[in-house]
Short mmCIF file of C-alpha atoms and ligand atoms in Angstrom, two decimals:
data_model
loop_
_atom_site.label_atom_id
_atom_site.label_comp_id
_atom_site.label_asym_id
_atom_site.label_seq_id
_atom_site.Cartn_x
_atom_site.Cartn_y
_atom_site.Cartn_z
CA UNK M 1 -20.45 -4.67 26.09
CA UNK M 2 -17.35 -6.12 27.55
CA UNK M 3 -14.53 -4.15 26.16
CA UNK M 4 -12.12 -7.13 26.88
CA UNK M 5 -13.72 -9.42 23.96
CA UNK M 6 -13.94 -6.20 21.71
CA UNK M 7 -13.54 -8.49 18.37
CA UNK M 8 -13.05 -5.03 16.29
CA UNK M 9 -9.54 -4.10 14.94
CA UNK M 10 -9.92 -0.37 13.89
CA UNK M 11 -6.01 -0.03 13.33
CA UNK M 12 -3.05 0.60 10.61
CA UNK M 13 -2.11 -3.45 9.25
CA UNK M 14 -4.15 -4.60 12.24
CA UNK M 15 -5.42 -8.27 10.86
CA UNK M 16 -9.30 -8.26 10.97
CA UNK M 17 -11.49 -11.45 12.49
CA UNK M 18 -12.80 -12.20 9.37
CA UNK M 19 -11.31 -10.88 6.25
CA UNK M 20 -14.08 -10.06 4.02
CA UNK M 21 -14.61 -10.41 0.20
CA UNK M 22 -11.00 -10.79 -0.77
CA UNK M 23 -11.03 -13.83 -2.09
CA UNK M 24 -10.44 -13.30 -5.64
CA UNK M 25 -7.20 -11.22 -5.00
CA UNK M 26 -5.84 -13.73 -2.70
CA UNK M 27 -6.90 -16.33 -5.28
CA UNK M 28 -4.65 -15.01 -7.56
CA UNK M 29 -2.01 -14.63 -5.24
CA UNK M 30 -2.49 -17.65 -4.37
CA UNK M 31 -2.50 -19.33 -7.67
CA UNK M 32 1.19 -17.15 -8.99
CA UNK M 33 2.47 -18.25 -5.89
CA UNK M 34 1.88 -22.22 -6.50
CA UNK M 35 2.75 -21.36 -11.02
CA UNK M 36 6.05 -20.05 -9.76
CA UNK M 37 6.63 -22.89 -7.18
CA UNK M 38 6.22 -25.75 -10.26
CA UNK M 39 8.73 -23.75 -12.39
CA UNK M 40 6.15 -21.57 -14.57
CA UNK M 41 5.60 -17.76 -14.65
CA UNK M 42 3.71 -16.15 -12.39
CA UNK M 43 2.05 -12.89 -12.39
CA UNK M 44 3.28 -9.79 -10.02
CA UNK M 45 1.10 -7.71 -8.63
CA UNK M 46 0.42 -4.56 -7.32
CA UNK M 47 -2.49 -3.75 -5.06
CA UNK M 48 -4.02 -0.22 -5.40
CA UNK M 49 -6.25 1.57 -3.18
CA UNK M 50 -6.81 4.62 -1.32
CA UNK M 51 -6.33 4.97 2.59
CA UNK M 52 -7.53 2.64 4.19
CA UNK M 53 -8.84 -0.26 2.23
CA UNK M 54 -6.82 -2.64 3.63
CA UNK M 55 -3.63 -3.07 1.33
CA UNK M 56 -1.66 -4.01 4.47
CA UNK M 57 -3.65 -6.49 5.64
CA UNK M 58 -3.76 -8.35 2.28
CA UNK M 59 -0.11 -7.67 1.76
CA UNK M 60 0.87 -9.34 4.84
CA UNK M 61 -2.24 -12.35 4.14
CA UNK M 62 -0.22 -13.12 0.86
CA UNK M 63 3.37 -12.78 3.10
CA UNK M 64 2.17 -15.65 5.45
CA UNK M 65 0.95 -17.68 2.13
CA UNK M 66 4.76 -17.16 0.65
CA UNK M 67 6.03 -18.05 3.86
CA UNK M 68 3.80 -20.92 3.78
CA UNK M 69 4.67 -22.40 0.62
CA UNK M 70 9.13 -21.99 1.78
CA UNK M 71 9.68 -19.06 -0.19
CA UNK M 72 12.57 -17.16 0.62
CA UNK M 73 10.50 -14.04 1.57
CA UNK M 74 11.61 -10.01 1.79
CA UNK M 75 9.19 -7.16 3.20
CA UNK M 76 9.86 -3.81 3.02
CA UNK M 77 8.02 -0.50 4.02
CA UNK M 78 9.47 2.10 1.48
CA UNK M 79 10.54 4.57 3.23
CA UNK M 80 8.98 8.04 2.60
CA UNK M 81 12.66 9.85 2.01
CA UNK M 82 15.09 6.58 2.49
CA UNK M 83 16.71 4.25 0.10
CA UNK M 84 15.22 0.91 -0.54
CA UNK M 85 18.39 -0.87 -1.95
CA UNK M 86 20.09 -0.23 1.51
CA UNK M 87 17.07 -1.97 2.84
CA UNK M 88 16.93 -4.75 0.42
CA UNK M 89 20.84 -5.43 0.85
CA UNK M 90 20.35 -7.29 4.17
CA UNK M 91 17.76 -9.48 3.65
CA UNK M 92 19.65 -10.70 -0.07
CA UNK M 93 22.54 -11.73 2.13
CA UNK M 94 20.58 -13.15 4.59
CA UNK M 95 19.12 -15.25 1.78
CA UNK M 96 22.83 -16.26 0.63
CA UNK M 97 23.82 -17.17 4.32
CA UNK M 98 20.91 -19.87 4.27
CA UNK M 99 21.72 -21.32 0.82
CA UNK M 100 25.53 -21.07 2.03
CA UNK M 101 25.25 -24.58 3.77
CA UNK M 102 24.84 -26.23 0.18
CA UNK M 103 28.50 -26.72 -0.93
CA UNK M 104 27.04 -27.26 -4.48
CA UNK M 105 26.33 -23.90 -4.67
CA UNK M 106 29.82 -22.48 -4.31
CA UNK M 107 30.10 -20.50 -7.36
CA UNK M 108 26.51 -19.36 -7.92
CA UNK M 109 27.05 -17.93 -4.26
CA UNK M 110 30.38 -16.58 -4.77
CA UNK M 111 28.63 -14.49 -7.74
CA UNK M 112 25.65 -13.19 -6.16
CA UNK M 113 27.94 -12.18 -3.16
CA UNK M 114 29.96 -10.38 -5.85
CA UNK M 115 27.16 -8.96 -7.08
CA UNK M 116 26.36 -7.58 -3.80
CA UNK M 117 29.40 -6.13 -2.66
CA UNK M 118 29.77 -4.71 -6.04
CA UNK M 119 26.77 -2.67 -6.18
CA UNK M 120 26.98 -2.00 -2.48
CA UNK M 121 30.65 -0.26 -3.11
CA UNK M 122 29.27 1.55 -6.39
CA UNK M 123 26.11 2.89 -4.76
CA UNK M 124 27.89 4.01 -1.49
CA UNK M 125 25.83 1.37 0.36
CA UNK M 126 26.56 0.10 3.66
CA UNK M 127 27.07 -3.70 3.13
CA UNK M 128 29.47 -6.12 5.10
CA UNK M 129 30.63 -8.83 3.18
CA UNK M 130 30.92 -12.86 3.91
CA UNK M 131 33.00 -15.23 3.01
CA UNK M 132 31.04 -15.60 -0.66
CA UNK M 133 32.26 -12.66 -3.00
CA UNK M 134 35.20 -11.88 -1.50
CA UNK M 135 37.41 -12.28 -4.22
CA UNK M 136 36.91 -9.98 -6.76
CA UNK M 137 34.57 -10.68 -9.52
CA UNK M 138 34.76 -6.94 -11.54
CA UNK M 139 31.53 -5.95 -14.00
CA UNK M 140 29.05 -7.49 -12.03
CA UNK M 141 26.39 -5.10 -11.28
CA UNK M 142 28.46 -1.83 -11.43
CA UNK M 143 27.91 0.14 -14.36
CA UNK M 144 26.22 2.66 -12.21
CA UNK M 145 23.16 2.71 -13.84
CA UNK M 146 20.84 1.96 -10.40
CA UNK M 147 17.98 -0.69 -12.33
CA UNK M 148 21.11 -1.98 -14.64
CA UNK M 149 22.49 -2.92 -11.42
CA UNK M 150 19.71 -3.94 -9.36
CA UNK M 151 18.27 -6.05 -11.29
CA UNK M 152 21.61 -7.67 -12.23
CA UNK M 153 22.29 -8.21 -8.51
CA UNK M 154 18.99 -9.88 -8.38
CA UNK M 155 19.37 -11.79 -11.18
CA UNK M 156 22.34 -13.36 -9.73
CA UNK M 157 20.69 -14.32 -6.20
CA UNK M 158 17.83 -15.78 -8.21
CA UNK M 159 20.02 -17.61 -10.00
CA UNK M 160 21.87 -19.07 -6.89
CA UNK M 161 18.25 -19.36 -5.15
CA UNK M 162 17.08 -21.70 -8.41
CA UNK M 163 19.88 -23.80 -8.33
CA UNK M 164 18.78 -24.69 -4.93
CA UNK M 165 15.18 -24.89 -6.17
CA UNK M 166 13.81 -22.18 -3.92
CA UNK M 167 11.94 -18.73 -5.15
CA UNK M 168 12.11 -15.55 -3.88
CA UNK M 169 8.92 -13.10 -3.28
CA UNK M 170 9.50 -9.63 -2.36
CA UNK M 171 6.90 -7.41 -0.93
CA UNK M 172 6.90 -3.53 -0.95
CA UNK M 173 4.54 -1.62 1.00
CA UNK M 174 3.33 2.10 0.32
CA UNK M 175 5.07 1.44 -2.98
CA UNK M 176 4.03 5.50 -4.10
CA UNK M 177 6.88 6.84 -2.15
CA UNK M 178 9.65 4.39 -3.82
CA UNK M 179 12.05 6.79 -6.23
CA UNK M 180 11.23 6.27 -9.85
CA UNK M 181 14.30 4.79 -10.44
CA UNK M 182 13.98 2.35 -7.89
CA UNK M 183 10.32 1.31 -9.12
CA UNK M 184 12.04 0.52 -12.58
CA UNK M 185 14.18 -1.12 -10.97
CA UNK M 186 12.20 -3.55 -9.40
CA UNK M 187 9.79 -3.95 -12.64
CA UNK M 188 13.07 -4.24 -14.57
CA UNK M 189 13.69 -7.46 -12.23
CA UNK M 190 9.93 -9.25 -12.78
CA UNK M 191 10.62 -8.47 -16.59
CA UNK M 192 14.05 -10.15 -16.45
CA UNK M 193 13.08 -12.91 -14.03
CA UNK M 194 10.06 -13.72 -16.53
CA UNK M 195 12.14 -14.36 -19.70
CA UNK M 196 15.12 -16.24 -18.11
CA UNK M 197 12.69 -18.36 -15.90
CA UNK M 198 14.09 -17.17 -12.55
CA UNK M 199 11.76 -17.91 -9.75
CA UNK M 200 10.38 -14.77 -8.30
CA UNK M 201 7.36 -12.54 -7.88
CA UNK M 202 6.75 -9.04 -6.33
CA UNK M 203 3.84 -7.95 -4.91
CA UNK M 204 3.25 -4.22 -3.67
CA UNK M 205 0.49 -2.02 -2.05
CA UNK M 206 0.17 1.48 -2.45
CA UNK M 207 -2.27 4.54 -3.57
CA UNK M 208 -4.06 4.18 -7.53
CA UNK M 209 -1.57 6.53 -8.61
CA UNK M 210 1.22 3.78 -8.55
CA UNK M 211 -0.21 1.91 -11.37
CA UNK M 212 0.70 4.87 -13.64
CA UNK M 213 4.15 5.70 -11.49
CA UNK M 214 4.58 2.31 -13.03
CA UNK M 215 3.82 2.88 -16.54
CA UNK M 216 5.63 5.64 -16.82
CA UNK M 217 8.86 4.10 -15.03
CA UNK M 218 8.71 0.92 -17.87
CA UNK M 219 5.84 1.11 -20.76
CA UNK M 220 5.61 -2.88 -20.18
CA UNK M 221 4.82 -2.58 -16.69
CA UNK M 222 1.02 -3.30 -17.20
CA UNK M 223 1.52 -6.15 -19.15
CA UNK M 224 3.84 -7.33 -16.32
CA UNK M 225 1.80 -6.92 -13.29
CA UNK M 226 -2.29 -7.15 -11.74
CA UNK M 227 -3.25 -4.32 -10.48
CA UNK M 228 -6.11 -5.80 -8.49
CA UNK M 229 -8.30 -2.92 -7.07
CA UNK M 230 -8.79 -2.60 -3.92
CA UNK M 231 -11.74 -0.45 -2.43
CA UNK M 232 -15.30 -0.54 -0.41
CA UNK M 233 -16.65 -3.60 0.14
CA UNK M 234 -19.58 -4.61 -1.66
CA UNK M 235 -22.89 -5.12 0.47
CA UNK M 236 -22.65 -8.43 1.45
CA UNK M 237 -19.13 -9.00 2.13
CA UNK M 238 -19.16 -5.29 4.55
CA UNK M 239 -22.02 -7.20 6.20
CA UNK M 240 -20.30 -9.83 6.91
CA UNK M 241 -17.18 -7.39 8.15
CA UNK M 242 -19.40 -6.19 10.88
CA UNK M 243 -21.80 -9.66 11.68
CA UNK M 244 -18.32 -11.95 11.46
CA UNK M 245 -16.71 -10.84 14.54
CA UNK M 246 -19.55 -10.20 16.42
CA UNK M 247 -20.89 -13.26 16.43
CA UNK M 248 -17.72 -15.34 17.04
CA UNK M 249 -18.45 -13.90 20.60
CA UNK M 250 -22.48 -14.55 20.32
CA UNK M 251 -23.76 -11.16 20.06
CA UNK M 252 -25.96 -10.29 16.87
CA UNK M 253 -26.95 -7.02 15.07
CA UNK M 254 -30.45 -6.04 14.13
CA UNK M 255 -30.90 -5.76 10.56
CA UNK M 256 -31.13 -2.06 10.35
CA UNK M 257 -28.51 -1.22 12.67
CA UNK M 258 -26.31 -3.06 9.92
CA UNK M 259 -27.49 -1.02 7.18
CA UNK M 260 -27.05 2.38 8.56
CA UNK M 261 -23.20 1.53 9.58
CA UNK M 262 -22.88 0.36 5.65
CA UNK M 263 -24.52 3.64 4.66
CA UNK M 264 -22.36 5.51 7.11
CA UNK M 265 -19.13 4.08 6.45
CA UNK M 266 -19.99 3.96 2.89
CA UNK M 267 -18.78 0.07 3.32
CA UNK M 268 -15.14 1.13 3.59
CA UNK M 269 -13.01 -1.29 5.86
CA UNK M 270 -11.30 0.71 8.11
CA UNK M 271 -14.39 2.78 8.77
CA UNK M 272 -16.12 -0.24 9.64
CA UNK M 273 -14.25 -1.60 12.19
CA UNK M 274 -14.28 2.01 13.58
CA UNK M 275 -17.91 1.82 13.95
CA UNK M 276 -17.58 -1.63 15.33
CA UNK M 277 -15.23 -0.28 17.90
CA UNK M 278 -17.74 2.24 18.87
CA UNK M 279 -20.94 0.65 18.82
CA UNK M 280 -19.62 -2.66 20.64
CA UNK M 281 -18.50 -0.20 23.09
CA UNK M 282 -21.58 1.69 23.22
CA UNK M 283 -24.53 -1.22 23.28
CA UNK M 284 -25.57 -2.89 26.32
CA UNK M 285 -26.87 -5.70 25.01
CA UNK M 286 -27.11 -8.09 22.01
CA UNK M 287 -28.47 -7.44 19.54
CA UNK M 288 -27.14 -4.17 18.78
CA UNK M 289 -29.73 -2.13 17.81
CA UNK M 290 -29.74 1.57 15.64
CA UNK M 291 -30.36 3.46 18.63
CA UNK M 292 -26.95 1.86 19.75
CA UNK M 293 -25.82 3.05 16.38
CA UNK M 294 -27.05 6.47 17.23
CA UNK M 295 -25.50 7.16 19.90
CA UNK M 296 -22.01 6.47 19.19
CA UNK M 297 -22.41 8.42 16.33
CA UNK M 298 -21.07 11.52 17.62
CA UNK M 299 -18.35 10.24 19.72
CA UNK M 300 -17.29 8.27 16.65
CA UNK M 301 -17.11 11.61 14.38
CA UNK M 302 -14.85 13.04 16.95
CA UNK M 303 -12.82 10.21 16.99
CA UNK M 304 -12.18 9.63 13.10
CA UNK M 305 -11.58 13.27 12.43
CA UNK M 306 -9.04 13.65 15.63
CA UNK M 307 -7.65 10.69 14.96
CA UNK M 308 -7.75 9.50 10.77
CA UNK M 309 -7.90 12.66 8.94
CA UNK M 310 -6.91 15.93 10.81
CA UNK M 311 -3.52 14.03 11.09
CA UNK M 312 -3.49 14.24 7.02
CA UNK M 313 -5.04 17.86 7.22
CA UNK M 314 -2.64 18.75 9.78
CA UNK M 315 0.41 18.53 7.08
CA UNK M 316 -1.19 20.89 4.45
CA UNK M 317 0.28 24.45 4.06
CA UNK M 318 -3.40 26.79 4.29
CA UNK M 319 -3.24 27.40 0.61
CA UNK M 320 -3.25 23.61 0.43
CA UNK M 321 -6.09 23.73 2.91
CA UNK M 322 -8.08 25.81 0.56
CA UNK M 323 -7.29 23.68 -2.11
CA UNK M 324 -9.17 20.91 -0.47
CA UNK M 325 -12.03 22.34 0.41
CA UNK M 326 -12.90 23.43 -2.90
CA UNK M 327 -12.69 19.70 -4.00
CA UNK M 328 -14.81 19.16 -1.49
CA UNK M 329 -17.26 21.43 -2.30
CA UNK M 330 -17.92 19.89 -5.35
CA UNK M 331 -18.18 16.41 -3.53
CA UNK M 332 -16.53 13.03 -3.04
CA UNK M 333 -14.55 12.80 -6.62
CA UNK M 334 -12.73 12.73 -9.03
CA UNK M 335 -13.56 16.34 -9.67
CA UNK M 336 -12.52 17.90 -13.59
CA UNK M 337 -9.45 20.15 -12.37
CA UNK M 338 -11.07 22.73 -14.07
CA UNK M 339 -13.75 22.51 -12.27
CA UNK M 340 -12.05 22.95 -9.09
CA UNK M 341 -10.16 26.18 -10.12
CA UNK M 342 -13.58 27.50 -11.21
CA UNK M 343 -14.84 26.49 -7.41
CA UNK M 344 -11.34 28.43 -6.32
CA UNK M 345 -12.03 31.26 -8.65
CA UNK M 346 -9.16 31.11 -10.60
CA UNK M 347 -7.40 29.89 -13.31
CA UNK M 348 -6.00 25.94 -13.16
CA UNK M 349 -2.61 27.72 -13.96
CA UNK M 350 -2.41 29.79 -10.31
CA UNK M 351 -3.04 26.34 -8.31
CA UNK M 352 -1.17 23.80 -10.18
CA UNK M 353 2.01 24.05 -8.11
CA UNK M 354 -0.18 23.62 -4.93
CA UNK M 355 -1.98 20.89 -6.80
CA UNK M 356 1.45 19.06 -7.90
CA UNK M 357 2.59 19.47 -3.72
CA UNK M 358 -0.94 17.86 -3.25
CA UNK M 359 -0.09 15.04 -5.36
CA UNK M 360 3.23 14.69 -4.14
CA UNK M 361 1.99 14.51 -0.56
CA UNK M 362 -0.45 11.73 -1.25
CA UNK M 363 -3.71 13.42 -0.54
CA UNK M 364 -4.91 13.91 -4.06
CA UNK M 365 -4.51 12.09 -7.25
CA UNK M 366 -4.90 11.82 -10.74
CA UNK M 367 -6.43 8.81 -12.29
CA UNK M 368 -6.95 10.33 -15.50
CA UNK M 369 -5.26 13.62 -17.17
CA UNK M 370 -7.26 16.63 -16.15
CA UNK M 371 -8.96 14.84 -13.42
CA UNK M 372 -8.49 15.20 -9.58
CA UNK M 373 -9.24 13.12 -6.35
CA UNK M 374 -9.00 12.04 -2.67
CA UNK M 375 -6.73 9.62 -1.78
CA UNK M 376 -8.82 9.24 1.31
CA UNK M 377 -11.99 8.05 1.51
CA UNK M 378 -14.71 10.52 3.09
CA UNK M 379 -12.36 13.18 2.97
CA UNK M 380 -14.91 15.63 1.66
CA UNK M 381 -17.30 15.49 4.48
CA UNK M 382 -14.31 15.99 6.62
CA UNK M 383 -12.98 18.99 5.50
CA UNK M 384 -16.27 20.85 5.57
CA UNK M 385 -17.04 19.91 9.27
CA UNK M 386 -12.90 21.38 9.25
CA UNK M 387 -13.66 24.11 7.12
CA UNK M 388 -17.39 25.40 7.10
CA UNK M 389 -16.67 28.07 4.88
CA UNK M 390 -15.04 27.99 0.96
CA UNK M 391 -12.60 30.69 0.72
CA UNK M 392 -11.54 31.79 -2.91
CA UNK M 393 -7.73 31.57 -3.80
CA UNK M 394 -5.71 34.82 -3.41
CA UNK M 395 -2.77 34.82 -5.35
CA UNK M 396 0.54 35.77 -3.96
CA UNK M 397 1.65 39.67 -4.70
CA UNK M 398 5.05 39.56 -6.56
CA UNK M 399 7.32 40.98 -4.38
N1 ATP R 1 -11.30 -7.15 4.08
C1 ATP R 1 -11.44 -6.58 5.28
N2 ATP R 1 -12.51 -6.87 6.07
C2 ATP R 1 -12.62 -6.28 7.27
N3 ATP R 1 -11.75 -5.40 7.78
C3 ATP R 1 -10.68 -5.07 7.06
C4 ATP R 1 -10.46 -5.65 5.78
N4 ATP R 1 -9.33 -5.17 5.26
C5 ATP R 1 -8.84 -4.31 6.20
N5 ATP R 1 -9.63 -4.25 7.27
C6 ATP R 1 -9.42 -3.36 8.44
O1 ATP R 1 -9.25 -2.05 7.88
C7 ATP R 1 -8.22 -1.33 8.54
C8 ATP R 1 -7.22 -0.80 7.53
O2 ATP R 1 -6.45 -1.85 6.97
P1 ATP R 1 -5.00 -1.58 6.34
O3 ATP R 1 -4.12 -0.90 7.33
O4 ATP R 1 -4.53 -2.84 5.75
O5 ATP R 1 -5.37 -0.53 5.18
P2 ATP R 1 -4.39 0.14 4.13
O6 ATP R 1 -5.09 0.13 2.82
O7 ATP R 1 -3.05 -0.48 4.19
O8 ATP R 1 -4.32 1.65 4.66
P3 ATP R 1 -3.13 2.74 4.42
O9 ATP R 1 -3.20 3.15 2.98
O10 ATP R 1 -3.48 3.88 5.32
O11 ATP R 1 -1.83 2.08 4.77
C9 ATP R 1 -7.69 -2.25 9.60
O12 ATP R 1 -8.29 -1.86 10.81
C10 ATP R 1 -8.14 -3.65 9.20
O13 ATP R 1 -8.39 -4.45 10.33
MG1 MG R 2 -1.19 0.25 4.62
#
C-alpha cells in the first residue's frame, strides 16, 4: 500500500490517529483541570506504565488540554543524571515575566523573584535575575533543605499566579529517574498547594515503580495523587487502534487478520502500530488479510528486536544478561525472586546486587516485596530468541 498515506505512528511520543480507550484517564484530567480552574482542588496525577503504553502521548494530550484551558503550563523530561530545579528555574521566570505587565502585582512578583534568586544562589543554580527580586528579600526559600525550598519558591509563584487568577500545571515525564529528594519535593508542593488553595496540579508519567518511589518519598503521597494505570488495551479499544487509522484512508481489515495482530501484540500500543507499520507496508490491497499478516511477520520480529529491545539489552553487563533470561524462563511476570534465583541456581543473596542494578536501570521492577518484573512488555520472548540457552549464575572468585 502507498507508503505516503502510511496512517501508523510506531514511534517514542509520536501522537496516534486515533487515541484509543483513554477516555477515562483523560476524563479525569480533564475534570481536575476545569475543579482547579473554578477555585477548588484538584487531583494530581501520576500515570504508570511500562515501556511503551503510551504515557507520552497522554502526557502531552492532557498538556494541550492545560494549554487549552490558559494555564500557565511547564514540561519537563527528567533528566536521567541532571537536575530538575535548574530546569524548572526558567520556565518559573518565564511565568513571572508574563504576569510582570500587571502593575498590581508588584509585590507578589517582587517575592516570588526573591524566592527565585534565593534558592537559585543557595543551590548553586544558574539563574539570571529581572527586575522583580532584586532587592533583597533574606529567608525566602534558603534554608537549604532542597523540598523546604522548592516548594516555598513555588508557593510564592502560585501565590503571584492566583492573584492574577491564573493556575499553573506542571508536567514531568519519565518521572522514575527524578532524585528522591526532588520527587518530595514536588509532592511536598501539591500537598502545600492543596491546603492553602493555590491553583496548581502536577501530572507525571513514568514506570509502576514510581507510585512507590512516591510513597516512600512522602507517606501522603497516595492520598495526594491518581495513579491511573496505564497498560494493553482491552479488545475493543486495540481494535479500534488498528481499524481507526486505516480506514480514515478507506482501506479495511478482515476480521481475522485483526485478531491475530491483537494476539501478537498482546494488544500493547506501541506494538500495534508496529504491526500496522508493517502490514500496511506489506498488503497490496484492502482489505488486509492474515496472509498479509503473515508475511510481515518475520520482517517485523527483526525490526522490534533491532530496534525496541536489543537497545535495552544492549546496556546490561552479561551477568545482568543472565539475570534476564532466567526471568524469562519462567515467563512474562512478575516472577517470586526466589523463584528466579532457584531458575539461576543460586541463592537470592548472590544476585541481589545485580538485581538492585536491574532495578536501578529500569528494566525490572518490584511491584510487591519479594516479587520481580519486566518493565517492558514482551521482553521474555525477546531474550530467548537473544539468548536460546539459560546459563546458571557463577559467582565471582574472591580475589
Ligand atoms: N491509546 C493509544 N492508541 C493507539 N496508539 C497509541 C496509544 N497510545 C500510544 N500509542 C502509540 O504507542 C507508541 C508509544 O507511545 P508513547 O511513546 O507515548 O509510550 P510511553 O509509555 O511513553 O513509552 P516509554 O515508556 O518508552 O517512554 C507510539 O507509537 C504511539 O503512537
Ligand atoms: Mg514516554
Amino acid at each position: 500500500m502507498d507508503h505516503v498515506i502510511n496512517p501508523y505512528t510506531p514511534g517514542a511520543g509520536t501522537p496516534p490517529l486515533v487515541l484509543a480507550g483513554r477516555d477515562d484517564i483523560l476524563r479525569s484530567a480533564d475534570t481536575a483541570l476545569k475543579r482547579v480552574q473554578t477555585g477548588r482542588s484538584g487531583r494530581s496525577q501520576m500515570l504508570l506504565g511500562l515501556r511503551g503504553v503510551g504515557k507520552t502521548v497522554l502526557l502531552n494530550n492532557i498538556f494541550n488540554k492545560a494549554e487549552d484551558a490558559n494555564y500557565f503550563t511547564i514540561k519537563i523530561e527528567a533528566p536521567e543524571n541532571g537536575d530538575f530545579a535548574q530546569r524548572c528555574l526558567p520556565e518559573l521566570k518565564r511565568i513571572l515575566l508574563r504576569l510582570s505587565t500587571q502593575e498590581k502585582l508588584r509585590r507578589q512578583l517582587d517575592l516570588a523573584g526573591a524566592a527565585l534568586r534565593n534558592f537559585a544562589s543557595i543551590f548553586k543554580l544558574s539563574y539570571e535575575g529581572f527586575e522583580f527580586g532584586a532587592t533583597p528579600h533574606r529567608g525566602l526559600a534558603e534554608t537549604g533543605d532542597f523540598e523546604t525550598d522548592f516548594s516555598e519558591m513555588m508557593r510564592y509563584v502560585l501565590t503571584a499566579a492566583k492573584a492574577a487568577d491564573r493556575n499553573i500545571a506542571l508536567f514531568v515525564d519519565e518521572v522514575q529517574y527524578l532524585k528522591p529528594e526532588e520527587l518530595a519535593a514536588i509532592t511536598v508542593t501539591c500537598h502545600d498547594a492543596a491546603q492553602r488553595s493555590l491553583p496548581f496540579l502536577f501530572f507525571g508519567a513514568g514506570l509502576p515503580q514510581i507510585a512507590k518511589l512516591a510513597g516512600d518519598a512522602k507517606s501522603y503521597a497516595e492520598r495526594l495523587y491518581e495513579f491511573p494505570e496505564v497498560g494493553s488495551l482491552s479488545d475493543l479499544a486495540a481494535d479500534e487502534a488498528l481499524r481507526g487509522p486505516a480506514q480514515r484512508e478507506g482501506v479495511e481489515f478482515e476480521d481475522a487478520a485483526v485478531n491475530l495482530i491483537l494476539e501478537r501484540s498482546r494488544n500493547y500500543p506501541y506494538f500495534l502500530q508496529v504491526w500496522g507499520d508493517h502490514v500496511w507496508k506489506q498488503a497490496g490491497q484492502s482489505p488486509i488479510s492474515v496472509r498479509d499478516v503473515r508475511n510481515a511477520e518475520g520482517q517485523l520480529v527483526t525490526h522490534l528486536d533491532e530496534n525496541f529491545f536489543r537497545v535495552r539489552f544492549d546496556r546490561c553487563k552479561p551477568v545482568q544478561q543472565k539475570y534476564l533470561r532466567a526471568m524469562a524462563e519462567l515467563g512474562p511476570g512478575p516472577h517470586a525472586t526466589g523463584e528466579i534465583a532457584s531458575t539461576l541456581g543460586c541463592e537470592p543473596s548472590q544476585v541481589s546486587t545485580t538485581r538492585a542494578q536491574l532495578i536501578s536501570l529500569g528494566m525490572i521492577w518490584s511491584q510487591r516485596h519479594g516479587e520481580t518484573a519486566f518493565t517492558v512488555p514482551l521482553f521474555d520472548e525477546f531474550m530467548k530468541r537473544q539468548m536460546p540457552k539459560l546459563e546458571k549464575h557463577v559467582p565471582r572468585k574472591r580475589k
